[in-house]
């Protein structure tokens, strides 16, 4: 909005005359990329309508410039010791007042002034952020480079005559919309003689978004463990198998590995996200943002700063996590994203987040994290009930699969009833004496010996899976209500769960690497045979009547969508009857029916016994070039 004020004039006593209208060449006109085409139109009118407002579909966008283009951010102090978490997180390209590195200018959103060709040499201009300026910084492009605009900076008449190019950066993501909603109003003011003219444009910082499974997988992340003991050897075999599966799915980038902290749950200490704005030529300027889990004591999150932060990659960690907030719910395996949808008058063009909560006792993920996610304004988190799961993560029972449907995706859902049905049908066919699991044992880890008959005779297994089926159905009802998904768009995948504590059942006899996360149970167990499954110690424990379970047969839905028609599942190791693993056959049929080619990766000793699967031990970087503002 342009505003011109004409200087006061003393006139002789005579009838008053209206002041002359301001000259056209004294009208300040500031433009931004309002239509998000990657350019700023200073000759036409494509970027004028709506320049003083902002909506999901129109309005100028700028990036939070939180990457480290020149890798200048230190990870150790002057004494050589690792920096505290707060200092690690404090450094990024927006932490100083410079444009860091030749490529960093690409992270600046452009704003331009329309040339004021006939300005006198005495004219000057200023540019400042007049609203929500604390997290916004503006630079002017000059012959000497990018210059920070301050209250003392003056634009010359020569600059204003030719038009000035500005670059805008944010110093942070939106963390709480009640404190800062991400908007900034920038004002150009030009003074010439006794006349002052100004114009404003409104911008908003790009939302921090999480990936969904319709975005193409580009690179997989996993933890490497050094050493020659059995634990290390098994993890190394898992990484090798993962690399082969990724390559066969057509993903060419090598695995990105975490090497320092031996936290094998790569899904849990980070959620890959991104921010983006329109770039030159109609493309996108994308910055990956690694969202560290709200688990301050989980050291593995430090490697996001120490190794991954760099050009085009930033890291965000939340502060203010209370000790009373249950740690396991803050793992990022408890954050998944529904693909884009529109239903019931609400639209989520970038998808919508789901997270698990324990409704039985009211425990939720950390408020600071939920506030940050909701404050982005685009992926309003939907909470599902995970009270019945010992670890409590949504990835243990639900996923989203690309599909050739009008919606473009289906829900993949664990089906305990189908799992029980497989066992009962095998028993009725005379195979009750067949071993429940076909996984080979070893000297340090004997194979489970229970049979199908013994599994079905368990006083808990059937009851636990009946409860699991009820809880999953209740969560599906929520998803159907919120998204409009129909029964025909649900892919049911056989599964079985167990509380794992009854005499003779797997959980009582087999030690596990726990997925609970820092502070919940002892640290990652480095050697098998030394610790039994640690039950919840009361921090966020469920009500006494609540039975919490984990996967009995490796959870097939807890795998990785590698492509539109490629899926990597944990090897089932189910009962082998007539040369066929009946769970593998049933799982393959479920995914094949959904148009997915499924392959398998053995995670029994590396992840399954620790209450997780292939998905829990990996993470995926996906393509983020689609416009989040387009339906």
mmCIF file of C-alpha atoms in Angstrom, residues 10-360:
data_model
loop_
_atom_site.group_PDB
_atom_site.id
_atom_site.type_symbol
_atom_site.label_atom_id
_atom_site.label_comp_id
_atom_site.label_asym_id
_atom_site.label_seq_id
_atom_site.Cartn_x
_atom_site.Cartn_y
_atom_site.Cartn_z
ATOM 1 C CA UNK A 10 2.654 28.607 4.103
ATOM 2 C CA UNK A 11 0.400 30.680 1.831
ATOM 3 C CA UNK A 12 -0.713 34.326 1.893
ATOM 4 C CA UNK A 13 -4.118 35.106 3.164
ATOM 5 C CA UNK A 14 -6.274 34.029 0.302
ATOM 6 C CA UNK A 15 -8.731 31.317 -0.551
ATOM 7 C CA UNK A 16 -7.239 27.916 0.181
ATOM 8 C CA UNK A 17 -6.291 25.734 -2.718
ATOM 9 C CA UNK A 18 -5.813 21.958 -2.625
ATOM 10 C CA UNK A 19 -2.218 20.785 -2.807
ATOM 11 C CA UNK A 20 -1.084 19.395 -6.124
ATOM 12 C CA UNK A 21 -1.318 15.599 -6.362
ATOM 13 C CA UNK A 22 2.015 13.834 -5.793
ATOM 14 C CA UNK A 23 4.101 13.344 -8.860
ATOM 15 C CA UNK A 24 3.978 9.845 -10.299
ATOM 16 C CA UNK A 25 7.742 9.480 -10.034
ATOM 17 C CA UNK A 26 7.519 10.120 -6.293
ATOM 18 C CA UNK A 27 5.285 7.148 -5.607
ATOM 19 C CA UNK A 28 7.167 4.464 -3.688
ATOM 20 C CA UNK A 29 6.299 0.990 -4.927
ATOM 21 C CA UNK A 30 7.701 -2.097 -3.254
ATOM 22 C CA UNK A 31 7.082 -5.535 -4.771
ATOM 23 C CA UNK A 32 7.495 -9.132 -3.574
ATOM 24 C CA UNK A 33 6.785 -12.520 -5.122
ATOM 25 C CA UNK A 34 3.113 -12.451 -4.191
ATOM 26 C CA UNK A 35 2.028 -14.934 -6.867
ATOM 27 C CA UNK A 36 4.872 -17.351 -6.036
ATOM 28 C CA UNK A 37 6.196 -17.769 -9.538
ATOM 29 C CA UNK A 38 9.806 -17.319 -8.467
ATOM 30 C CA UNK A 39 10.217 -13.760 -9.682
ATOM 31 C CA UNK A 40 9.269 -10.241 -8.633
ATOM 32 C CA UNK A 41 7.275 -8.351 -11.249
ATOM 33 C CA UNK A 42 8.227 -4.641 -11.275
ATOM 34 C CA UNK A 43 6.904 -3.859 -14.762
ATOM 35 C CA UNK A 44 3.465 -5.460 -14.678
ATOM 36 C CA UNK A 45 0.797 -6.000 -12.058
ATOM 37 C CA UNK A 46 1.026 -9.742 -11.342
ATOM 38 C CA UNK A 47 2.530 -9.163 -7.892
ATOM 39 C CA UNK A 48 0.396 -6.247 -6.734
ATOM 40 C CA UNK A 49 -2.935 -7.801 -5.790
ATOM 41 C CA UNK A 50 -2.749 -9.126 -2.242
ATOM 42 C CA UNK A 51 0.666 -7.698 -1.404
ATOM 43 C CA UNK A 52 -0.682 -6.447 1.936
ATOM 44 C CA UNK A 53 -2.187 -9.769 2.969
ATOM 45 C CA UNK A 54 -1.214 -13.429 3.083
ATOM 46 C CA UNK A 55 -3.059 -16.704 2.589
ATOM 47 C CA UNK A 56 -2.184 -20.352 2.044
ATOM 48 C CA UNK A 57 -2.478 -19.906 -1.707
ATOM 49 C CA UNK A 58 -1.089 -16.412 -2.273
ATOM 50 C CA UNK A 59 1.412 -14.111 -0.632
ATOM 51 C CA UNK A 60 5.177 -13.687 -0.504
ATOM 52 C CA UNK A 61 7.223 -16.337 1.315
ATOM 53 C CA UNK A 62 10.686 -16.190 2.872
ATOM 54 C CA UNK A 63 12.853 -18.943 4.344
ATOM 55 C CA UNK A 64 14.132 -19.375 7.873
ATOM 56 C CA UNK A 65 17.834 -19.279 6.970
ATOM 57 C CA UNK A 66 18.919 -21.927 9.449
ATOM 58 C CA UNK A 67 21.317 -24.005 7.373
ATOM 59 C CA UNK A 68 25.108 -23.636 7.433
ATOM 60 C CA UNK A 69 26.257 -23.086 3.858
ATOM 61 C CA UNK A 70 29.960 -22.757 4.630
ATOM 62 C CA UNK A 71 30.089 -25.267 7.516
ATOM 63 C CA UNK A 72 31.286 -22.491 9.817
ATOM 64 C CA UNK A 73 29.319 -23.629 12.870
ATOM 65 C CA UNK A 74 31.571 -25.201 15.467
ATOM 66 C CA UNK A 75 30.660 -28.419 17.270
ATOM 67 C CA UNK A 76 33.396 -28.102 19.884
ATOM 68 C CA UNK A 77 34.421 -25.239 22.120
ATOM 69 C CA UNK A 78 37.837 -23.604 22.425
ATOM 70 C CA UNK A 79 38.736 -26.227 25.028
ATOM 71 C CA UNK A 80 38.071 -29.000 22.532
ATOM 72 C CA UNK A 81 35.041 -30.247 24.398
ATOM 73 C CA UNK A 82 31.672 -30.817 22.692
ATOM 74 C CA UNK A 83 29.410 -27.794 22.804
ATOM 75 C CA UNK A 84 26.231 -27.941 24.901
ATOM 76 C CA UNK A 85 23.044 -28.629 22.964
ATOM 77 C CA UNK A 86 21.857 -25.032 23.245
ATOM 78 C CA UNK A 87 25.053 -23.682 21.703
ATOM 79 C CA UNK A 88 24.983 -26.315 18.972
ATOM 80 C CA UNK A 89 21.494 -25.203 18.014
ATOM 81 C CA UNK A 90 22.264 -21.482 18.250
ATOM 82 C CA UNK A 91 24.545 -21.404 15.217
ATOM 83 C CA UNK A 92 23.298 -21.175 11.633
ATOM 84 C CA UNK A 93 23.481 -18.771 8.702
ATOM 85 C CA UNK A 94 20.950 -16.442 10.301
ATOM 86 C CA UNK A 95 22.908 -16.251 13.541
ATOM 87 C CA UNK A 96 25.037 -13.422 12.158
ATOM 88 C CA UNK A 97 24.329 -10.376 9.998
ATOM 89 C CA UNK A 98 26.142 -11.594 6.915
ATOM 90 C CA UNK A 99 25.141 -13.423 3.771
ATOM 91 C CA UNK A 100 27.262 -16.513 4.336
ATOM 92 C CA UNK A 101 28.732 -18.119 1.238
ATOM 93 C CA UNK A 102 28.122 -17.456 -2.403
ATOM 94 C CA UNK A 103 25.216 -19.847 -2.509
ATOM 95 C CA UNK A 104 23.430 -18.470 0.513
ATOM 96 C CA UNK A 105 21.865 -15.627 -1.440
ATOM 97 C CA UNK A 106 19.604 -18.259 -2.942
ATOM 98 C CA UNK A 107 18.073 -18.645 0.516
ATOM 99 C CA UNK A 108 17.033 -14.981 0.516
ATOM 100 C CA UNK A 109 13.533 -14.111 -0.663
ATOM 101 C CA UNK A 110 13.630 -11.235 -3.121
ATOM 102 C CA UNK A 111 11.841 -7.941 -2.687
ATOM 103 C CA UNK A 112 12.315 -5.125 -5.239
ATOM 104 C CA UNK A 113 11.514 -1.471 -5.509
ATOM 105 C CA UNK A 114 10.002 -0.195 -8.736
ATOM 106 C CA UNK A 115 12.460 2.292 -10.338
ATOM 107 C CA UNK A 116 11.679 5.949 -9.538
ATOM 108 C CA UNK A 117 13.361 7.362 -12.627
ATOM 109 C CA UNK A 118 13.092 11.130 -12.108
ATOM 110 C CA UNK A 119 14.122 11.468 -8.486
ATOM 111 C CA UNK A 120 16.340 14.459 -7.674
ATOM 112 C CA UNK A 121 19.822 13.753 -6.371
ATOM 113 C CA UNK A 122 18.812 14.895 -2.880
ATOM 114 C CA UNK A 123 16.234 12.113 -2.462
ATOM 115 C CA UNK A 124 16.905 9.287 0.000
ATOM 116 C CA UNK A 125 15.189 6.127 1.039
ATOM 117 C CA UNK A 126 14.961 3.748 3.988
ATOM 118 C CA UNK A 127 13.698 0.222 4.316
ATOM 119 C CA UNK A 128 12.731 -1.464 7.539
ATOM 120 C CA UNK A 129 10.597 -4.223 8.979
ATOM 121 C CA UNK A 130 7.703 -2.488 10.679
ATOM 122 C CA UNK A 131 5.818 -5.507 11.992
ATOM 123 C CA UNK A 132 7.129 -8.758 13.534
ATOM 124 C CA UNK A 133 10.661 -7.705 12.754
ATOM 125 C CA UNK A 134 12.540 -9.526 15.495
ATOM 126 C CA UNK A 135 12.897 -12.706 13.457
ATOM 127 C CA UNK A 136 13.282 -11.051 10.064
ATOM 128 C CA UNK A 137 16.378 -9.544 8.482
ATOM 129 C CA UNK A 138 16.697 -7.606 5.207
ATOM 130 C CA UNK A 139 19.759 -7.036 3.008
ATOM 131 C CA UNK A 140 20.193 -4.689 0.052
ATOM 132 C CA UNK A 141 22.132 -5.845 -2.992
ATOM 133 C CA UNK A 142 24.854 -3.334 -3.827
ATOM 134 C CA UNK A 143 27.953 -3.334 -5.987
ATOM 135 C CA UNK A 144 29.979 -4.246 -2.930
ATOM 136 C CA UNK A 145 27.714 -7.175 -2.074
ATOM 137 C CA UNK A 146 24.779 -7.711 0.246
ATOM 138 C CA UNK A 147 24.426 -4.975 2.884
ATOM 139 C CA UNK A 148 22.367 -5.369 6.047
ATOM 140 C CA UNK A 149 19.558 -2.813 6.226
ATOM 141 C CA UNK A 150 19.474 -1.030 9.576
ATOM 142 C CA UNK A 151 17.750 2.074 10.887
ATOM 143 C CA UNK A 152 20.790 4.073 9.799
ATOM 144 C CA UNK A 153 21.043 2.684 6.277
ATOM 145 C CA UNK A 154 20.119 5.145 3.516
ATOM 146 C CA UNK A 155 19.277 4.305 -0.065
ATOM 147 C CA UNK A 156 20.639 6.817 -2.542
ATOM 148 C CA UNK A 157 18.679 8.565 -5.248
ATOM 149 C CA UNK A 158 20.728 6.688 -7.839
ATOM 150 C CA UNK A 159 19.744 3.351 -6.281
ATOM 151 C CA UNK A 160 16.097 4.320 -6.117
ATOM 152 C CA UNK A 161 16.142 5.508 -9.721
ATOM 153 C CA UNK A 162 17.364 2.132 -10.972
ATOM 154 C CA UNK A 163 15.382 0.088 -8.473
ATOM 155 C CA UNK A 164 16.808 -1.763 -5.496
ATOM 156 C CA UNK A 165 16.917 -5.524 -4.973
ATOM 157 C CA UNK A 166 16.512 -6.693 -1.387
ATOM 158 C CA UNK A 167 16.955 -10.120 0.202
ATOM 159 C CA UNK A 168 14.852 -11.266 3.162
ATOM 160 C CA UNK A 169 15.720 -14.044 5.596
ATOM 161 C CA UNK A 170 14.101 -15.421 8.701
ATOM 162 C CA UNK A 171 16.203 -16.133 11.749
ATOM 163 C CA UNK A 172 14.044 -19.011 12.977
ATOM 164 C CA UNK A 173 11.060 -21.195 12.195
ATOM 165 C CA UNK A 174 7.691 -20.484 13.763
ATOM 166 C CA UNK A 175 7.739 -22.097 17.197
ATOM 167 C CA UNK A 176 4.592 -20.705 18.780
ATOM 168 C CA UNK A 177 2.133 -18.763 16.652
ATOM 169 C CA UNK A 178 0.886 -17.001 19.773
ATOM 170 C CA UNK A 179 4.333 -15.427 20.069
ATOM 171 C CA UNK A 180 5.169 -15.012 16.373
ATOM 172 C CA UNK A 181 2.969 -16.170 13.537
ATOM 173 C CA UNK A 182 5.698 -15.832 10.932
ATOM 174 C CA UNK A 183 4.533 -12.638 9.232
ATOM 175 C CA UNK A 184 6.675 -9.616 8.503
ATOM 176 C CA UNK A 185 5.663 -6.276 6.994
ATOM 177 C CA UNK A 186 8.443 -4.460 5.147
ATOM 178 C CA UNK A 187 8.193 -0.752 4.384
ATOM 179 C CA UNK A 188 10.078 1.336 1.832
ATOM 180 C CA UNK A 189 10.067 5.052 2.579
ATOM 181 C CA UNK A 190 11.376 7.668 0.141
ATOM 182 C CA UNK A 191 11.937 11.314 1.056
ATOM 183 C CA UNK A 192 12.371 14.007 -1.571
ATOM 184 C CA UNK A 193 12.232 17.672 -0.598
ATOM 185 C CA UNK A 194 9.147 18.107 1.518
ATOM 186 C CA UNK A 195 7.472 14.945 0.253
ATOM 187 C CA UNK A 196 7.473 11.495 1.822
ATOM 188 C CA UNK A 197 6.108 8.403 0.116
ATOM 189 C CA UNK A 198 6.050 4.828 1.402
ATOM 190 C CA UNK A 199 4.844 1.368 0.450
ATOM 191 C CA UNK A 200 4.474 -1.906 2.371
ATOM 192 C CA UNK A 201 4.587 -5.582 1.414
ATOM 193 C CA UNK A 202 3.688 -8.530 3.637
ATOM 194 C CA UNK A 203 5.636 -11.786 3.747
ATOM 195 C CA UNK A 204 5.398 -14.929 5.855
ATOM 196 C CA UNK A 205 8.126 -17.373 6.741
ATOM 197 C CA UNK A 206 7.770 -20.774 5.037
ATOM 198 C CA UNK A 207 6.147 -23.447 7.204
ATOM 199 C CA UNK A 208 8.276 -26.305 8.473
ATOM 200 C CA UNK A 209 6.674 -29.387 6.942
ATOM 201 C CA UNK A 210 7.147 -33.131 7.342
ATOM 202 C CA UNK A 211 7.352 -35.642 4.504
ATOM 203 C CA UNK A 212 4.601 -37.977 3.327
ATOM 204 C CA UNK A 213 4.802 -41.167 1.260
ATOM 205 C CA UNK A 214 3.691 -39.639 -2.024
ATOM 206 C CA UNK A 215 7.001 -37.784 -2.075
ATOM 207 C CA UNK A 216 9.713 -39.774 -3.820
ATOM 208 C CA UNK A 217 12.308 -41.418 -1.580
ATOM 209 C CA UNK A 218 15.749 -40.002 -2.376
ATOM 210 C CA UNK A 219 18.067 -41.267 0.339
ATOM 211 C CA UNK A 220 17.883 -43.574 3.361
ATOM 212 C CA UNK A 221 19.488 -42.978 6.746
ATOM 213 C CA UNK A 222 20.611 -45.667 9.193
ATOM 214 C CA UNK A 223 22.960 -46.094 12.136
ATOM 215 C CA UNK A 224 26.267 -47.903 11.667
ATOM 216 C CA UNK A 225 27.811 -49.709 14.596
ATOM 217 C CA UNK A 226 31.528 -50.464 14.707
ATOM 218 C CA UNK A 227 32.999 -53.572 16.271
ATOM 219 C CA UNK A 228 33.229 -57.318 15.789
ATOM 220 C CA UNK A 229 30.905 -58.666 18.454
ATOM 221 C CA UNK A 230 27.658 -60.385 17.547
ATOM 222 C CA UNK A 231 25.600 -57.245 18.075
ATOM 223 C CA UNK A 232 27.805 -55.171 15.767
ATOM 224 C CA UNK A 233 27.976 -57.925 13.177
ATOM 225 C CA UNK A 234 24.208 -58.239 13.023
ATOM 226 C CA UNK A 235 23.753 -54.491 12.690
ATOM 227 C CA UNK A 236 26.358 -54.404 9.938
ATOM 228 C CA UNK A 237 24.488 -57.141 8.076
ATOM 229 C CA UNK A 238 21.285 -55.146 8.443
ATOM 230 C CA UNK A 239 22.930 -52.054 6.957
ATOM 231 C CA UNK A 240 24.312 -54.123 4.088
ATOM 232 C CA UNK A 241 20.889 -55.611 3.399
ATOM 233 C CA UNK A 242 19.265 -52.191 3.570
ATOM 234 C CA UNK A 243 21.723 -50.829 1.009
ATOM 235 C CA UNK A 244 20.885 -53.673 -1.353
ATOM 236 C CA UNK A 245 17.140 -53.167 -0.937
ATOM 237 C CA UNK A 246 17.425 -49.439 -1.537
ATOM 238 C CA UNK A 247 19.496 -49.962 -4.667
ATOM 239 C CA UNK A 248 17.059 -52.512 -6.067
ATOM 240 C CA UNK A 249 14.267 -49.960 -5.625
ATOM 241 C CA UNK A 250 16.103 -47.555 -7.926
ATOM 242 C CA UNK A 251 17.384 -45.161 -5.257
ATOM 243 C CA UNK A 252 20.895 -44.255 -6.362
ATOM 244 C CA UNK A 253 22.189 -42.179 -3.457
ATOM 245 C CA UNK A 254 24.258 -44.160 -0.942
ATOM 246 C CA UNK A 255 23.014 -44.613 2.593
ATOM 247 C CA UNK A 256 23.548 -41.680 4.905
ATOM 248 C CA UNK A 257 24.864 -43.195 8.116
ATOM 249 C CA UNK A 258 24.968 -42.091 11.731
ATOM 250 C CA UNK A 259 28.271 -43.272 13.179
ATOM 251 C CA UNK A 260 28.891 -41.702 16.566
ATOM 252 C CA UNK A 261 26.356 -42.552 19.249
ATOM 253 C CA UNK A 262 25.314 -46.172 18.551
ATOM 254 C CA UNK A 263 21.614 -45.294 18.829
ATOM 255 C CA UNK A 264 20.208 -47.745 16.289
ATOM 256 C CA UNK A 265 16.736 -46.189 16.262
ATOM 257 C CA UNK A 266 17.348 -43.763 13.400
ATOM 258 C CA UNK A 267 13.612 -43.214 12.967
ATOM 259 C CA UNK A 268 13.212 -41.976 16.490
ATOM 260 C CA UNK A 269 15.724 -39.232 17.210
ATOM 261 C CA UNK A 270 14.949 -37.205 14.072
ATOM 262 C CA UNK A 271 12.093 -36.335 11.735
ATOM 263 C CA UNK A 272 13.280 -35.080 8.341
ATOM 264 C CA UNK A 273 11.348 -32.015 7.256
ATOM 265 C CA UNK A 274 11.729 -29.115 4.862
ATOM 266 C CA UNK A 275 10.950 -25.492 4.153
ATOM 267 C CA UNK A 276 10.596 -24.141 0.640
ATOM 268 C CA UNK A 277 9.634 -21.135 -1.430
ATOM 269 C CA UNK A 278 9.280 -20.451 -5.135
ATOM 270 C CA UNK A 279 12.633 -20.235 -6.894
ATOM 271 C CA UNK A 280 13.877 -18.923 -10.235
ATOM 272 C CA UNK A 281 12.369 -20.429 -13.356
ATOM 273 C CA UNK A 282 9.311 -21.744 -11.581
ATOM 274 C CA UNK A 283 11.309 -24.196 -9.471
ATOM 275 C CA UNK A 284 11.663 -24.391 -5.701
ATOM 276 C CA UNK A 285 14.295 -23.234 -3.272
ATOM 277 C CA UNK A 286 14.261 -26.054 -0.742
ATOM 278 C CA UNK A 287 16.046 -26.375 2.578
ATOM 279 C CA UNK A 288 15.948 -29.631 4.479
ATOM 280 C CA UNK A 289 15.279 -29.206 8.174
ATOM 281 C CA UNK A 290 16.072 -32.033 10.580
ATOM 282 C CA UNK A 291 13.639 -31.861 13.468
ATOM 283 C CA UNK A 292 15.334 -33.313 16.526
ATOM 284 C CA UNK A 293 13.151 -35.368 18.838
ATOM 285 C CA UNK A 294 11.978 -33.686 22.035
ATOM 286 C CA UNK A 295 14.271 -35.891 24.104
ATOM 287 C CA UNK A 296 16.975 -33.649 25.566
ATOM 288 C CA UNK A 297 18.934 -36.560 27.017
ATOM 289 C CA UNK A 298 19.093 -38.467 23.730
ATOM 290 C CA UNK A 299 22.649 -37.856 22.556
ATOM 291 C CA UNK A 300 22.109 -39.216 19.046
ATOM 292 C CA UNK A 301 20.275 -36.022 18.148
ATOM 293 C CA UNK A 302 23.543 -34.143 18.444
ATOM 294 C CA UNK A 303 24.841 -35.820 15.304
ATOM 295 C CA UNK A 304 22.235 -33.900 13.320
ATOM 296 C CA UNK A 305 24.212 -30.752 14.105
ATOM 297 C CA UNK A 306 27.631 -32.356 14.071
ATOM 298 C CA UNK A 307 27.293 -34.232 10.794
ATOM 299 C CA UNK A 308 24.199 -33.282 8.789
ATOM 300 C CA UNK A 309 23.889 -29.540 9.273
ATOM 301 C CA UNK A 310 25.461 -27.798 6.292
ATOM 302 C CA UNK A 311 24.596 -26.331 2.915
ATOM 303 C CA UNK A 312 20.871 -26.679 2.397
ATOM 304 C CA UNK A 313 20.385 -28.562 5.691
ATOM 305 C CA UNK A 314 19.279 -26.996 8.977
ATOM 306 C CA UNK A 315 18.378 -28.490 12.337
ATOM 307 C CA UNK A 316 15.644 -27.495 14.784
ATOM 308 C CA UNK A 317 15.320 -28.624 18.371
ATOM 309 C CA UNK A 318 12.584 -27.608 20.785
ATOM 310 C CA UNK A 319 13.191 -26.287 24.270
ATOM 311 C CA UNK A 320 11.132 -26.425 27.416
ATOM 312 C CA UNK A 321 10.372 -30.162 27.455
ATOM 313 C CA UNK A 322 9.169 -31.046 30.926
ATOM 314 C CA UNK A 323 10.509 -34.053 32.816
ATOM 315 C CA UNK A 324 6.944 -35.236 33.334
ATOM 316 C CA UNK A 325 6.327 -35.562 29.592
ATOM 317 C CA UNK A 326 6.687 -39.186 28.582
ATOM 318 C CA UNK A 327 9.868 -39.741 26.608
ATOM 319 C CA UNK A 328 8.744 -42.577 24.352
ATOM 320 C CA UNK A 329 5.882 -40.532 22.877
ATOM 321 C CA UNK A 330 8.470 -37.931 21.868
ATOM 322 C CA UNK A 331 10.314 -40.334 19.594
ATOM 323 C CA UNK A 332 9.735 -39.462 15.958
ATOM 324 C CA UNK A 333 8.480 -42.933 15.110
ATOM 325 C CA UNK A 334 5.440 -41.499 16.827
ATOM 326 C CA UNK A 335 5.096 -38.915 14.074
ATOM 327 C CA UNK A 336 3.849 -39.919 10.639
ATOM 328 C CA UNK A 337 2.147 -37.881 7.937
ATOM 329 C CA UNK A 338 -1.100 -38.517 6.107
ATOM 330 C CA UNK A 339 -0.637 -37.648 2.400
ATOM 331 C CA UNK A 340 -2.481 -34.595 1.012
ATOM 332 C CA UNK A 341 -6.264 -34.631 1.208
ATOM 333 C CA UNK A 342 -9.348 -32.461 1.307
ATOM 334 C CA UNK A 343 -12.379 -33.479 3.334
ATOM 335 C CA UNK A 344 -15.143 -31.880 5.336
ATOM 336 C CA UNK A 345 -14.255 -28.364 4.269
ATOM 337 C CA UNK A 346 -10.622 -28.704 5.326
ATOM 338 C CA UNK A 347 -7.675 -29.006 2.965
ATOM 339 C CA UNK A 348 -4.189 -30.305 3.717
ATOM 340 C CA UNK A 349 -2.173 -29.858 0.499
ATOM 341 C CA UNK A 350 1.058 -30.756 2.312
ATOM 342 C CA UNK A 351 -0.426 -33.657 4.244
ATOM 343 C CA UNK A 352 -1.351 -33.908 7.901
ATOM 344 C CA UNK A 353 0.638 -35.151 10.874
ATOM 345 C CA UNK A 354 -0.517 -37.978 13.128
ATOM 346 C CA UNK A 355 0.945 -38.664 16.573
ATOM 347 C CA UNK A 356 0.134 -41.146 19.307
ATOM 348 C CA UNK A 357 -1.122 -40.311 22.770
ATOM 349 C CA UNK A 358 -1.947 -42.501 25.749
ATOM 350 C CA UNK A 359 -5.611 -41.747 26.248
ATOM 351 C CA UNK A 360 -5.783 -44.167 29.159
#
